[in-house]
PDB file of C-alpha atoms in Angstrom:
ATOM      1  CA  UNK A   1      -0.553 -22.245  -4.889  1.00 90.00           C
ATOM      2  CA  UNK A   2      -0.375 -18.430  -5.013  1.00 89.00           C
ATOM      3  CA  UNK A   3      -2.073 -18.344  -8.413  1.00 90.00           C
ATOM      4  CA  UNK A   4      -4.838 -20.628  -7.132  1.00 94.00           C
ATOM      5  CA  UNK A   5      -5.370 -18.293  -4.185  1.00 93.00           C
ATOM      6  CA  UNK A   6      -5.569 -15.297  -6.559  1.00 94.00           C
ATOM      7  CA  UNK A   7      -8.113 -17.137  -8.695  1.00 94.00           C
ATOM      8  CA  UNK A   8     -10.233 -17.884  -5.613  1.00 96.00           C
ATOM      9  CA  UNK A   9     -10.015 -14.264  -4.425  1.00 95.00           C
ATOM     10  CA  UNK A  10     -11.022 -13.071  -7.899  1.00 95.00           C
ATOM     11  CA  UNK A  11     -14.085 -15.307  -7.755  1.00 96.00           C
ATOM     12  CA  UNK A  12     -15.013 -14.518  -4.128  1.00 97.00           C
ATOM     13  CA  UNK A  13     -18.436 -12.918  -4.334  1.00 97.00           C
ATOM     14  CA  UNK A  14     -18.247 -12.307  -0.571  1.00 97.00           C
ATOM     15  CA  UNK A  15     -15.934  -9.392  -1.426  1.00 97.00           C
ATOM     16  CA  UNK A  16     -18.593  -7.728  -3.608  1.00 97.00           C
ATOM     17  CA  UNK A  17     -20.093  -5.573  -0.821  1.00 97.00           C
ATOM     18  CA  UNK A  18     -16.649  -4.024  -0.228  1.00 97.00           C
ATOM     19  CA  UNK A  19     -16.235  -3.534  -3.978  1.00 97.00           C
ATOM     20  CA  UNK A  20     -19.642  -1.852  -4.257  1.00 96.00           C
ATOM     21  CA  UNK A  21     -18.822   0.414  -1.312  1.00 96.00           C
ATOM     22  CA  UNK A  22     -15.533   1.551  -2.857  1.00 95.00           C
ATOM     23  CA  UNK A  23     -16.774   1.946  -6.449  1.00 95.00           C
ATOM     24  CA  UNK A  24     -18.415   5.395  -6.180  1.00 95.00           C
ATOM     25  CA  UNK A  25     -15.434   6.894  -4.354  1.00 92.00           C
ATOM     26  CA  UNK A  26     -12.918   5.440  -6.781  1.00 94.00           C
ATOM     27  CA  UNK A  27     -15.015   6.511  -9.765  1.00 94.00           C
ATOM     28  CA  UNK A  28     -14.852  10.123  -8.566  1.00 93.00           C
ATOM     29  CA  UNK A  29     -11.063  10.015  -8.754  1.00 90.00           C
ATOM     30  CA  UNK A  30     -11.198   9.416 -12.488  1.00 92.00           C
ATOM     31  CA  UNK A  31     -14.379  11.327 -13.361  1.00 94.00           C
ATOM     32  CA  UNK A  32     -12.407  14.299 -14.696  1.00 94.00           C
ATOM     33  CA  UNK A  33     -10.672  13.483 -18.005  1.00 94.00           C
ATOM     34  CA  UNK A  34      -7.419  15.218 -16.994  1.00 94.00           C
ATOM     35  CA  UNK A  35      -7.188  13.259 -13.755  1.00 93.00           C
ATOM     36  CA  UNK A  36      -8.084  10.046 -15.564  1.00 92.00           C
ATOM     37  CA  UNK A  37      -5.215  10.620 -18.026  1.00 93.00           C
ATOM     38  CA  UNK A  38      -2.858  11.427 -15.149  1.00 94.00           C
ATOM     39  CA  UNK A  39      -3.760   8.339 -13.116  1.00 93.00           C
ATOM     40  CA  UNK A  40      -3.600   6.181 -16.233  1.00 91.00           C
ATOM     41  CA  UNK A  41      -0.055   7.433 -16.820  1.00 92.00           C
ATOM     42  CA  UNK A  42      -0.689   8.765 -20.305  1.00 93.00           C
ATOM     43  CA  UNK A  43       2.208  11.259 -20.143  1.00 91.00           C
ATOM     44  CA  UNK A  44       4.823   8.730 -19.035  1.00 91.00           C
ATOM     45  CA  UNK A  45       3.358   5.353 -19.922  1.00 90.00           C
ATOM     46  CA  UNK A  46       3.561   4.425 -16.243  1.00 91.00           C
ATOM     47  CA  UNK A  47       0.620   4.887 -13.861  1.00 92.00           C
ATOM     48  CA  UNK A  48       1.773   6.958 -10.861  1.00 94.00           C
ATOM     49  CA  UNK A  49       0.724   4.233  -8.409  1.00 94.00           C
ATOM     50  CA  UNK A  50       3.497   2.021  -9.774  1.00 91.00           C
ATOM     51  CA  UNK A  51       6.044   4.724  -8.951  1.00 93.00           C
ATOM     52  CA  UNK A  52       4.517   6.067  -5.734  1.00 96.00           C
ATOM     53  CA  UNK A  53       4.567   2.682  -3.993  1.00 96.00           C
ATOM     54  CA  UNK A  54       8.366   2.943  -3.851  1.00 96.00           C
ATOM     55  CA  UNK A  55       8.206   5.823  -1.371  1.00 97.00           C
ATOM     56  CA  UNK A  56       6.322   4.253   1.562  1.00 98.00           C
ATOM     57  CA  UNK A  57       7.695   0.765   0.924  1.00 97.00           C
ATOM     58  CA  UNK A  58      11.249   2.068   0.565  1.00 97.00           C
ATOM     59  CA  UNK A  59      11.008   4.275   3.639  1.00 98.00           C
ATOM     60  CA  UNK A  60       9.493   1.559   5.788  1.00 98.00           C
ATOM     61  CA  UNK A  61      11.874  -1.196   4.741  1.00 98.00           C
ATOM     62  CA  UNK A  62      14.882   1.084   5.225  1.00 98.00           C
ATOM     63  CA  UNK A  63      13.566   1.856   8.733  1.00 98.00           C
ATOM     64  CA  UNK A  64      13.343  -1.872   9.435  1.00 98.00           C
ATOM     65  CA  UNK A  65      16.964  -2.185   8.266  1.00 98.00           C
ATOM     66  CA  UNK A  66      18.108   0.717  10.454  1.00 98.00           C
ATOM     67  CA  UNK A  67      16.411  -0.914  13.420  1.00 98.00           C
ATOM     68  CA  UNK A  68      19.236  -3.474  13.438  1.00 97.00           C
ATOM     69  CA  UNK A  69      21.642  -0.735  14.581  1.00 97.00           C
ATOM     70  CA  UNK A  70      21.530   0.386  18.231  1.00 92.00           C
ATOM     71  CA  UNK A  71      22.878   3.943  17.894  1.00 97.00           C
ATOM     72  CA  UNK A  72      20.724   7.046  18.417  1.00 97.00           C
ATOM     73  CA  UNK A  73      21.334   8.302  14.874  1.00 97.00           C
ATOM     74  CA  UNK A  74      19.897   5.115  13.382  1.00 98.00           C
ATOM     75  CA  UNK A  75      16.925   5.279  15.752  1.00 97.00           C
ATOM     76  CA  UNK A  76      16.203   8.885  14.777  1.00 98.00           C
ATOM     77  CA  UNK A  77      16.572   8.117  11.060  1.00 98.00           C
ATOM     78  CA  UNK A  78      14.312   5.070  11.357  1.00 98.00           C
ATOM     79  CA  UNK A  79      11.623   7.114  13.140  1.00 98.00           C
ATOM     80  CA  UNK A  80      11.776   9.734  10.397  1.00 98.00           C
ATOM     81  CA  UNK A  81      11.567   7.110   7.668  1.00 98.00           C
ATOM     82  CA  UNK A  82       8.545   5.506   9.325  1.00 98.00           C
ATOM     83  CA  UNK A  83       6.882   8.938   9.409  1.00 98.00           C
ATOM     84  CA  UNK A  84       7.746   9.592   5.767  1.00 98.00           C
ATOM     85  CA  UNK A  85       6.179   6.275   4.799  1.00 98.00           C
ATOM     86  CA  UNK A  86       2.987   7.082   6.677  1.00 98.00           C
ATOM     87  CA  UNK A  87       2.735  10.466   4.935  1.00 98.00           C
ATOM     88  CA  UNK A  88       3.462   8.979   1.516  1.00 98.00           C
ATOM     89  CA  UNK A  89       0.845   6.259   1.957  1.00 98.00           C
ATOM     90  CA  UNK A  90      -2.071   8.655   1.329  1.00 96.00           C
ATOM     91  CA  UNK A  91      -1.193   9.737  -2.238  1.00 96.00           C
ATOM     92  CA  UNK A  92      -0.037   6.203  -2.981  1.00 97.00           C
ATOM     93  CA  UNK A  93      -3.377   4.794  -1.868  1.00 96.00           C
ATOM     94  CA  UNK A  94      -5.373   7.390  -3.803  1.00 95.00           C
ATOM     95  CA  UNK A  95      -3.473   6.618  -6.985  1.00 95.00           C
ATOM     96  CA  UNK A  96      -4.122   2.929  -6.413  1.00 95.00           C
ATOM     97  CA  UNK A  97      -7.863   3.497  -6.013  1.00 95.00           C
ATOM     98  CA  UNK A  98      -7.880   5.473  -9.269  1.00 94.00           C
ATOM     99  CA  UNK A  99      -6.230   2.573 -11.054  1.00 92.00           C
ATOM    100  CA  UNK A 100      -8.579   0.109  -9.338  1.00 94.00           C
ATOM    101  CA  UNK A 101     -11.584   2.052 -10.683  1.00 93.00           C
ATOM    102  CA  UNK A 102     -10.740   0.882 -14.203  1.00 90.00           C
ATOM    103  CA  UNK A 103     -10.238  -2.782 -13.309  1.00 92.00           C
ATOM    104  CA  UNK A 104     -12.461  -5.774 -14.024  1.00 93.00           C
ATOM    105  CA  UNK A 105     -14.545  -7.411 -11.289  1.00 94.00           C
ATOM    106  CA  UNK A 106     -12.030 -10.130 -10.375  1.00 95.00           C
ATOM    107  CA  UNK A 107      -9.215  -7.605 -10.080  1.00 95.00           C
ATOM    108  CA  UNK A 108     -11.415  -5.332  -7.990  1.00 96.00           C
ATOM    109  CA  UNK A 109     -12.082  -8.163  -5.565  1.00 97.00           C
ATOM    110  CA  UNK A 110      -8.360  -8.819  -5.200  1.00 97.00           C
ATOM    111  CA  UNK A 111      -7.849  -5.065  -5.001  1.00 96.00           C
ATOM    112  CA  UNK A 112     -10.000  -4.622  -1.910  1.00 97.00           C
ATOM    113  CA  UNK A 113      -7.938  -7.276  -0.129  1.00 98.00           C
ATOM    114  CA  UNK A 114      -4.751  -5.549  -1.364  1.00 97.00           C
ATOM    115  CA  UNK A 115      -6.032  -2.212  -0.060  1.00 97.00           C
ATOM    116  CA  UNK A 116      -7.032  -3.724   3.283  1.00 97.00           C
ATOM    117  CA  UNK A 117      -3.581  -5.271   3.727  1.00 98.00           C
ATOM    118  CA  UNK A 118      -1.844  -2.019   2.838  1.00 97.00           C
ATOM    119  CA  UNK A 119      -4.133   0.030   5.066  1.00 98.00           C
ATOM    120  CA  UNK A 120      -3.489  -2.424   7.883  1.00 98.00           C
ATOM    121  CA  UNK A 121       0.261  -2.174   7.295  1.00 98.00           C
ATOM    122  CA  UNK A 122       0.058   1.620   7.223  1.00 98.00           C
ATOM    123  CA  UNK A 123      -1.836   1.703  10.514  1.00 98.00           C
ATOM    124  CA  UNK A 124       0.731  -0.613  12.088  1.00 98.00           C
ATOM    125  CA  UNK A 125       3.533   1.682  10.895  1.00 98.00           C
ATOM    126  CA  UNK A 126       1.631   4.676  12.258  1.00 98.00           C
ATOM    127  CA  UNK A 127       1.513   2.903  15.625  1.00 98.00           C
ATOM    128  CA  UNK A 128       5.245   2.211  15.261  1.00 98.00           C
ATOM    129  CA  UNK A 129       5.931   5.899  14.644  1.00 98.00           C
ATOM    130  CA  UNK A 130       3.858   6.892  17.684  1.00 98.00           C
ATOM    131  CA  UNK A 131       5.655   4.358  19.888  1.00 98.00           C
ATOM    132  CA  UNK A 132       9.018   5.656  18.701  1.00 98.00           C
ATOM    133  CA  UNK A 133       7.956   9.267  19.387  1.00 97.00           C
ATOM    134  CA  UNK A 134       7.062   8.250  22.954  1.00 98.00           C
ATOM    135  CA  UNK A 135      10.513   6.653  23.434  1.00 96.00           C
ATOM    136  CA  UNK A 136       9.066   3.134  23.309  1.00 97.00           C
ATOM    137  CA  UNK A 137      11.670   2.068  20.783  1.00 96.00           C
ATOM    138  CA  UNK A 138      11.407  -1.716  21.196  1.00 97.00           C
ATOM    139  CA  UNK A 139       7.634  -1.592  20.679  1.00 98.00           C
ATOM    140  CA  UNK A 140       8.128   0.619  17.611  1.00 98.00           C
ATOM    141  CA  UNK A 141      10.640  -1.850  16.159  1.00 98.00           C
ATOM    142  CA  UNK A 142       8.361  -4.831  16.762  1.00 98.00           C
ATOM    143  CA  UNK A 143       5.393  -3.023  15.212  1.00 98.00           C
ATOM    144  CA  UNK A 144       7.487  -2.099  12.164  1.00 98.00           C
ATOM    145  CA  UNK A 145       8.493  -5.727  11.682  1.00 98.00           C
ATOM    146  CA  UNK A 146       4.864  -6.819  11.906  1.00 98.00           C
ATOM    147  CA  UNK A 147       3.846  -4.033   9.508  1.00 98.00           C
ATOM    148  CA  UNK A 148       6.510  -5.154   7.045  1.00 98.00           C
ATOM    149  CA  UNK A 149       5.038  -8.663   6.948  1.00 98.00           C
ATOM    150  CA  UNK A 150       1.565  -7.269   6.276  1.00 98.00           C
ATOM    151  CA  UNK A 151       2.961  -5.025   3.528  1.00 97.00           C
ATOM    152  CA  UNK A 152       4.674  -7.956   1.856  1.00 97.00           C
ATOM    153  CA  UNK A 153       1.269  -9.651   1.581  1.00 96.00           C
ATOM    154  CA  UNK A 154      -0.200  -6.440   0.138  1.00 96.00           C
ATOM    155  CA  UNK A 155       2.735  -6.128  -2.239  1.00 95.00           C
ATOM    156  CA  UNK A 156       2.252  -9.641  -3.595  1.00 95.00           C
ATOM    157  CA  UNK A 157      -1.421  -8.895  -4.227  1.00 96.00           C
ATOM    158  CA  UNK A 158      -0.546  -5.616  -5.948  1.00 94.00           C
ATOM    159  CA  UNK A 159       2.141  -7.250  -8.048  1.00 92.00           C
ATOM    160  CA  UNK A 160      -0.289  -9.897  -9.154  1.00 94.00           C
ATOM    161  CA  UNK A 161      -2.901  -7.317 -10.144  1.00 93.00           C
ATOM    162  CA  UNK A 162      -0.278  -5.364 -12.093  1.00 87.00           C
ATOM    163  CA  UNK A 163       0.838  -8.485 -13.938  1.00 86.00           C
ATOM    164  CA  UNK A 164      -2.689  -9.366 -15.109  1.00 82.00           C
ATOM    165  CA  UNK A 165      -3.878  -5.785 -15.759  1.00 68.00           C
ATOM    166  CA  UNK A 166      -5.466  -5.176 -19.124  1.00 52.00           C
ATOM    167  CA  UNK A 167      -4.769  -1.761 -20.749  1.00 48.00           C
TER     168      UNK A 167
END
């Protein structure tokens, strides 16, 4: 069922306006040969996006875990982890757009949905961080849980794109 959904997303011409809007911006990220080699992962064999995703995802999911503990130390640590994830999302997203710029049309269509899910998740985690900063802990926890669900969707889309990526 998941593979059928990915096939339909890859064929969804309704996503083409979003693809066309993102293309010039993404192309600028890899216009310089040195940046293109960096984002391609020539030095390590691993594109940085693959590595960078661990920072926001790891921070956010550890915050969700810490939210199960009622003590002030866990609350403070969770708030800090949510903030770290929000900060780390920017370079992670940029590296993803650079990788997306080299993809085929079907992957680009899936990629705009992946980016939208991850942006949505990031914004939800930003709202969680703000709620936590304003001592609205329960709201922050609930937002983080919702953000985690959205990120799981984005992660599945990203994992799929990575698995079908052509060098």
